[in-house]
């Protein structure tokens, strides 16, 4: 019994084991912790690798202090394809290459590079997409100052369910409001 036992049907309060007590005493609890730690490590690893394809973009474009031309935007948009090509040959215990490939896809099919929509997009890519938008809008870019956390949260709220997964938006907003943008933005290269 995970939620406790009543001593009689008329007694409203539980006696005996509680959910937390059973979880802490369970033989599988260490396994659960390994799974949670593995998921956190996966997200940290992914957060450091999802833009790896930008190594193919000339640094003059990435650091350009004014608005990009259409051809330059096109080069930058190739980074998810390049990242996929780099990472698809490496064996990971997670679908890193696919997530890198899809992290600019949007629920409604308006993203790139493949124009995927809905459940064609991996859940990992949906997570990275929201975190990437919030981080990008909250951070300084060579061509513009940081737009701020509120503008980033407004963007994901406004497009919740259209561009971004609703559950991911809600989780991201909860994390940022509770812990600040630093909870999403790592200082690790």
PDB file of C-alpha atoms in Angstrom:
ATOM      1  CA  UNK A   1       0.000   0.000   0.000  1.00  0.00           C
ATOM      2  CA  UNK A   2       1.623   3.217  -1.133  1.00  0.00           C
ATOM      3  CA  UNK A   3      -0.860   5.714   0.271  1.00  0.00           C
ATOM      4  CA  UNK A   4      -1.256   4.274   3.744  1.00  0.00           C
ATOM      5  CA  UNK A   5      -3.927   2.139   5.388  1.00  0.00           C
ATOM      6  CA  UNK A   6      -6.990   3.007   7.422  1.00  0.00           C
ATOM      7  CA  UNK A   7      -7.627   0.996  10.572  1.00  0.00           C
ATOM      8  CA  UNK A   8     -11.334   1.000   9.780  1.00  0.00           C
ATOM      9  CA  UNK A   9     -13.503   2.215   6.884  1.00  0.00           C
ATOM     10  CA  UNK A  10     -14.976   4.954   9.084  1.00  0.00           C
ATOM     11  CA  UNK A  11     -11.595   6.391  10.109  1.00  0.00           C
ATOM     12  CA  UNK A  12     -10.530   9.224   7.778  1.00  0.00           C
ATOM     13  CA  UNK A  13      -6.833   9.312   8.662  1.00  0.00           C
ATOM     14  CA  UNK A  14      -4.276   6.796   7.435  1.00  0.00           C
ATOM     15  CA  UNK A  15      -2.078   4.749   9.686  1.00  0.00           C
ATOM     16  CA  UNK A  16       0.858   2.668   8.702  1.00  0.00           C
ATOM     17  CA  UNK A  17       3.131   3.405   5.765  1.00  0.00           C
ATOM     18  CA  UNK A  18       2.786   6.627   3.820  1.00  0.00           C
ATOM     19  CA  UNK A  19       3.700   7.231   0.202  1.00  0.00           C
ATOM     20  CA  UNK A  20       6.956   9.019   1.083  1.00  0.00           C
ATOM     21  CA  UNK A  21       7.917   6.415   3.656  1.00  0.00           C
ATOM     22  CA  UNK A  22       7.347   3.602   1.191  1.00  0.00           C
ATOM     23  CA  UNK A  23       9.281   5.419  -1.531  1.00  0.00           C
ATOM     24  CA  UNK A  24      12.258   6.005   0.729  1.00  0.00           C
ATOM     25  CA  UNK A  25      12.271   2.383   1.896  1.00  0.00           C
ATOM     26  CA  UNK A  26      11.635   0.817  -1.502  1.00  0.00           C
ATOM     27  CA  UNK A  27      14.297  -1.385  -3.032  1.00  0.00           C
ATOM     28  CA  UNK A  28      13.831   0.412  -6.354  1.00  0.00           C
ATOM     29  CA  UNK A  29      14.409   3.919  -4.967  1.00  0.00           C
ATOM     30  CA  UNK A  30      18.155   3.900  -5.854  1.00  0.00           C
ATOM     31  CA  UNK A  31      17.197   2.918  -9.405  1.00  0.00           C
ATOM     32  CA  UNK A  32      14.734   5.808  -9.548  1.00  0.00           C
ATOM     33  CA  UNK A  33      17.498   8.188  -8.457  1.00  0.00           C
ATOM     34  CA  UNK A  34      19.805   6.825 -11.177  1.00  0.00           C
ATOM     35  CA  UNK A  35      17.062   7.445 -13.744  1.00  0.00           C
ATOM     36  CA  UNK A  36      16.491  11.013 -12.502  1.00  0.00           C
ATOM     37  CA  UNK A  37      20.216  11.769 -12.436  1.00  0.00           C
ATOM     38  CA  UNK A  38      20.558  10.249 -15.917  1.00  0.00           C
ATOM     39  CA  UNK A  39      17.767  12.473 -17.221  1.00  0.00           C
ATOM     40  CA  UNK A  40      19.396  15.565 -15.720  1.00  0.00           C
ATOM     41  CA  UNK A  41      22.772  14.623 -17.211  1.00  0.00           C
ATOM     42  CA  UNK A  42      21.103  14.035 -20.581  1.00  0.00           C
ATOM     43  CA  UNK A  43      19.536  17.496 -20.534  1.00  0.00           C
ATOM     44  CA  UNK A  44      22.800  19.120 -19.443  1.00  0.00           C
ATOM     45  CA  UNK A  45      24.727  17.304 -22.182  1.00  0.00           C
ATOM     46  CA  UNK A  46      22.115  18.228 -24.748  1.00  0.00           C
ATOM     47  CA  UNK A  47      22.099  21.871 -23.667  1.00  0.00           C
ATOM     48  CA  UNK A  48      25.811  22.049 -24.413  1.00  0.00           C
ATOM     49  CA  UNK A  49      25.553  20.296 -27.797  1.00  0.00           C
ATOM     50  CA  UNK A  50      22.351  21.486 -29.440  1.00  0.00           C
ATOM     51  CA  UNK A  51      24.092  24.338 -31.318  1.00  0.00           C
ATOM     52  CA  UNK A  52      27.175  22.331 -32.368  1.00  0.00           C
ATOM     53  CA  UNK A  53      26.268  22.825 -36.035  1.00  0.00           C
ATOM     54  CA  UNK A  54      27.084  26.533 -35.735  1.00  0.00           C
ATOM     55  CA  UNK A  55      30.742  25.605 -36.184  1.00  0.00           C
ATOM     56  CA  UNK A  56      29.912  25.623 -39.904  1.00  0.00           C
ATOM     57  CA  UNK A  57      28.766  29.264 -39.782  1.00  0.00           C
ATOM     58  CA  UNK A  58      31.475  31.902 -40.253  1.00  0.00           C
ATOM     59  CA  UNK A  59      32.177  33.734 -36.997  1.00  0.00           C
ATOM     60  CA  UNK A  60      31.704  37.080 -38.783  1.00  0.00           C
ATOM     61  CA  UNK A  61      28.047  36.148 -39.260  1.00  0.00           C
ATOM     62  CA  UNK A  62      27.538  34.858 -35.728  1.00  0.00           C
ATOM     63  CA  UNK A  63      29.051  38.017 -34.265  1.00  0.00           C
ATOM     64  CA  UNK A  64      27.632  40.500 -36.786  1.00  0.00           C
ATOM     65  CA  UNK A  65      26.468  43.591 -34.864  1.00  0.00           C
ATOM     66  CA  UNK A  66      23.600  44.483 -37.205  1.00  0.00           C
ATOM     67  CA  UNK A  67      20.681  42.766 -38.890  1.00  0.00           C
ATOM     68  CA  UNK A  68      21.495  39.643 -40.887  1.00  0.00           C
ATOM     69  CA  UNK A  69      20.839  39.353 -44.618  1.00  0.00           C
ATOM     70  CA  UNK A  70      18.586  36.560 -45.902  1.00  0.00           C
ATOM     71  CA  UNK A  71      21.584  34.563 -47.179  1.00  0.00           C
ATOM     72  CA  UNK A  72      23.225  34.822 -43.733  1.00  0.00           C
ATOM     73  CA  UNK A  73      20.033  33.678 -42.036  1.00  0.00           C
ATOM     74  CA  UNK A  74      19.989  30.753 -44.449  1.00  0.00           C
ATOM     75  CA  UNK A  75      23.515  29.773 -43.403  1.00  0.00           C
ATOM     76  CA  UNK A  76      22.591  29.947 -39.728  1.00  0.00           C
ATOM     77  CA  UNK A  77      19.476  27.867 -40.334  1.00  0.00           C
ATOM     78  CA  UNK A  78      21.681  25.067 -41.647  1.00  0.00           C
ATOM     79  CA  UNK A  79      23.235  24.584 -38.200  1.00  0.00           C
ATOM     80  CA  UNK A  80      20.670  22.013 -37.081  1.00  0.00           C
ATOM     81  CA  UNK A  81      21.340  19.901 -40.216  1.00  0.00           C
ATOM     82  CA  UNK A  82      25.105  20.213 -39.726  1.00  0.00           C
ATOM     83  CA  UNK A  83      24.779  19.354 -36.028  1.00  0.00           C
ATOM     84  CA  UNK A  84      22.728  16.296 -36.918  1.00  0.00           C
ATOM     85  CA  UNK A  85      25.345  15.149 -39.442  1.00  0.00           C
ATOM     86  CA  UNK A  86      28.110  15.551 -36.851  1.00  0.00           C
ATOM     87  CA  UNK A  87      26.258  13.783 -34.043  1.00  0.00           C
ATOM     88  CA  UNK A  88      24.403  11.017 -35.912  1.00  0.00           C
ATOM     89  CA  UNK A  89      27.612   9.000 -36.238  1.00  0.00           C
ATOM     90  CA  UNK A  90      28.248   9.077 -32.480  1.00  0.00           C
ATOM     91  CA  UNK A  91      26.600   6.477 -30.251  1.00  0.00           C
ATOM     92  CA  UNK A  92      24.742   8.128 -27.367  1.00  0.00           C
ATOM     93  CA  UNK A  93      22.403   6.461 -24.901  1.00  0.00           C
ATOM     94  CA  UNK A  94      19.868   9.164 -25.913  1.00  0.00           C
ATOM     95  CA  UNK A  95      18.584  10.455 -29.280  1.00  0.00           C
ATOM     96  CA  UNK A  96      20.871  13.501 -29.199  1.00  0.00           C
ATOM     97  CA  UNK A  97      21.350  13.773 -32.983  1.00  0.00           C
ATOM     98  CA  UNK A  98      17.612  13.682 -33.668  1.00  0.00           C
ATOM     99  CA  UNK A  99      16.915  16.313 -31.008  1.00  0.00           C
ATOM    100  CA  UNK A 100      19.658  18.582 -32.371  1.00  0.00           C
ATOM    101  CA  UNK A 101      18.161  18.129 -35.845  1.00  0.00           C
ATOM    102  CA  UNK A 102      14.646  19.035 -34.657  1.00  0.00           C
ATOM    103  CA  UNK A 103      15.191  21.750 -32.046  1.00  0.00           C
ATOM    104  CA  UNK A 104      13.945  24.521 -34.387  1.00  0.00           C
ATOM    105  CA  UNK A 105      10.821  22.617 -35.439  1.00  0.00           C
ATOM    106  CA  UNK A 106       7.483  23.982 -34.195  1.00  0.00           C
ATOM    107  CA  UNK A 107       4.223  22.224 -33.301  1.00  0.00           C
ATOM    108  CA  UNK A 108       2.328  23.860 -36.174  1.00  0.00           C
ATOM    109  CA  UNK A 109       4.919  22.829 -38.789  1.00  0.00           C
ATOM    110  CA  UNK A 110       6.329  26.336 -39.278  1.00  0.00           C
ATOM    111  CA  UNK A 111       9.818  25.491 -38.013  1.00  0.00           C
ATOM    112  CA  UNK A 112      12.903  24.231 -39.805  1.00  0.00           C
ATOM    113  CA  UNK A 113      14.736  22.320 -41.267  1.00  0.00           C
ATOM    114  CA  UNK A 114      12.083  19.682 -42.068  1.00  0.00           C
ATOM    115  CA  UNK A 115       8.807  21.462 -41.309  1.00  0.00           C
ATOM    116  CA  UNK A 116       7.790  18.733 -38.865  1.00  0.00           C
ATOM    117  CA  UNK A 117       4.600  19.174 -36.846  1.00  0.00           C
ATOM    118  CA  UNK A 118       2.978  17.794 -33.709  1.00  0.00           C
ATOM    119  CA  UNK A 119       4.099  14.354 -32.654  1.00  0.00           C
ATOM    120  CA  UNK A 120       6.529  14.091 -35.564  1.00  0.00           C
ATOM    121  CA  UNK A 121       8.831  16.153 -33.304  1.00  0.00           C
ATOM    122  CA  UNK A 122      10.655  14.344 -30.505  1.00  0.00           C
ATOM    123  CA  UNK A 123       9.759  15.429 -26.996  1.00  0.00           C
ATOM    124  CA  UNK A 124      13.407  16.232 -26.296  1.00  0.00           C
ATOM    125  CA  UNK A 125      13.390  18.676 -29.223  1.00  0.00           C
ATOM    126  CA  UNK A 126      10.211  20.296 -27.880  1.00  0.00           C
ATOM    127  CA  UNK A 127      11.976  20.848 -24.553  1.00  0.00           C
ATOM    128  CA  UNK A 128      15.108  22.273 -26.172  1.00  0.00           C
ATOM    129  CA  UNK A 129      13.000  24.515 -28.440  1.00  0.00           C
ATOM    130  CA  UNK A 130      11.350  26.275 -25.499  1.00  0.00           C
ATOM    131  CA  UNK A 131      14.542  26.541 -23.456  1.00  0.00           C
ATOM    132  CA  UNK A 132      16.416  27.829 -26.524  1.00  0.00           C
ATOM    133  CA  UNK A 133      13.839  30.566 -27.202  1.00  0.00           C
ATOM    134  CA  UNK A 134      13.812  31.709 -23.580  1.00  0.00           C
ATOM    135  CA  UNK A 135      17.613  31.694 -23.377  1.00  0.00           C
ATOM    136  CA  UNK A 136      18.028  33.484 -26.733  1.00  0.00           C
ATOM    137  CA  UNK A 137      15.528  36.226 -25.938  1.00  0.00           C
ATOM    138  CA  UNK A 138      16.891  36.706 -22.415  1.00  0.00           C
ATOM    139  CA  UNK A 139      20.500  36.979 -23.572  1.00  0.00           C
ATOM    140  CA  UNK A 140      22.470  39.699 -25.313  1.00  0.00           C
ATOM    141  CA  UNK A 141      23.128  39.095 -28.993  1.00  0.00           C
ATOM    142  CA  UNK A 142      25.655  41.002 -31.122  1.00  0.00           C
ATOM    143  CA  UNK A 143      22.799  42.490 -33.167  1.00  0.00           C
ATOM    144  CA  UNK A 144      20.540  43.425 -30.206  1.00  0.00           C
ATOM    145  CA  UNK A 145      20.482  43.824 -26.444  1.00  0.00           C
ATOM    146  CA  UNK A 146      18.781  41.185 -24.299  1.00  0.00           C
ATOM    147  CA  UNK A 147      14.997  41.410 -24.589  1.00  0.00           C
ATOM    148  CA  UNK A 148      14.526  40.171 -21.036  1.00  0.00           C
ATOM    149  CA  UNK A 149      12.956  37.248 -19.258  1.00  0.00           C
ATOM    150  CA  UNK A 150       9.444  38.732 -19.319  1.00  0.00           C
ATOM    151  CA  UNK A 151       9.536  39.149 -23.111  1.00  0.00           C
ATOM    152  CA  UNK A 152      10.737  35.554 -23.438  1.00  0.00           C
ATOM    153  CA  UNK A 153       8.003  34.253 -21.154  1.00  0.00           C
ATOM    154  CA  UNK A 154       5.428  36.320 -23.056  1.00  0.00           C
ATOM    155  CA  UNK A 155       6.635  34.728 -26.308  1.00  0.00           C
ATOM    156  CA  UNK A 156       6.251  31.162 -25.091  1.00  0.00           C
ATOM    157  CA  UNK A 157       2.911  31.910 -23.353  1.00  0.00           C
ATOM    158  CA  UNK A 158       1.517  33.597 -26.478  1.00  0.00           C
ATOM    159  CA  UNK A 159       2.506  30.618 -28.654  1.00  0.00           C
ATOM    160  CA  UNK A 160       1.726  27.876 -26.125  1.00  0.00           C
ATOM    161  CA  UNK A 161       0.000  25.058 -28.003  1.00  0.00           C
ATOM    162  CA  UNK A 162       0.681  26.610 -31.423  1.00  0.00           C
ATOM    163  CA  UNK A 163       4.479  26.689 -31.667  1.00  0.00           C
ATOM    164  CA  UNK A 164       5.494  25.248 -28.303  1.00  0.00           C
ATOM    165  CA  UNK A 165       4.343  22.220 -26.328  1.00  0.00           C
ATOM    166  CA  UNK A 166       1.954  23.363 -23.550  1.00  0.00           C
ATOM    167  CA  UNK A 167       3.471  21.111 -20.879  1.00  0.00           C
ATOM    168  CA  UNK A 168       6.986  22.274 -21.700  1.00  0.00           C
ATOM    169  CA  UNK A 169       5.893  25.929 -21.629  1.00  0.00           C
ATOM    170  CA  UNK A 170       4.253  25.444 -18.232  1.00  0.00           C
ATOM    171  CA  UNK A 171       7.307  23.666 -16.824  1.00  0.00           C
ATOM    172  CA  UNK A 172       9.704  26.271 -18.208  1.00  0.00           C
ATOM    173  CA  UNK A 173       7.628  29.130 -16.843  1.00  0.00           C
ATOM    174  CA  UNK A 174       7.457  27.458 -13.422  1.00  0.00           C
ATOM    175  CA  UNK A 175      11.205  26.939 -13.332  1.00  0.00           C
ATOM    176  CA  UNK A 176      12.035  30.482 -14.447  1.00  0.00           C
ATOM    177  CA  UNK A 177       9.549  32.104 -12.071  1.00  0.00           C
ATOM    178  CA  UNK A 178      10.699  29.959  -9.132  1.00  0.00           C
ATOM    179  CA  UNK A 179      14.445  29.937  -9.766  1.00  0.00           C
ATOM    180  CA  UNK A 180      15.196  32.660 -12.308  1.00  0.00           C
ATOM    181  CA  UNK A 181      16.617  32.456 -15.800  1.00  0.00           C
ATOM    182  CA  UNK A 182      19.899  31.037 -14.452  1.00  0.00           C
ATOM    183  CA  UNK A 183      18.030  27.759 -13.869  1.00  0.00           C
ATOM    184  CA  UNK A 184      17.844  27.404 -17.684  1.00  0.00           C
ATOM    185  CA  UNK A 185      21.003  29.185 -18.757  1.00  0.00           C
ATOM    186  CA  UNK A 186      24.201  27.391 -17.915  1.00  0.00           C
ATOM    187  CA  UNK A 187      27.548  29.122 -17.658  1.00  0.00           C
ATOM    188  CA  UNK A 188      29.115  25.878 -18.888  1.00  0.00           C
ATOM    189  CA  UNK A 189      30.338  26.155 -22.475  1.00  0.00           C
TER     190      UNK A 189
END
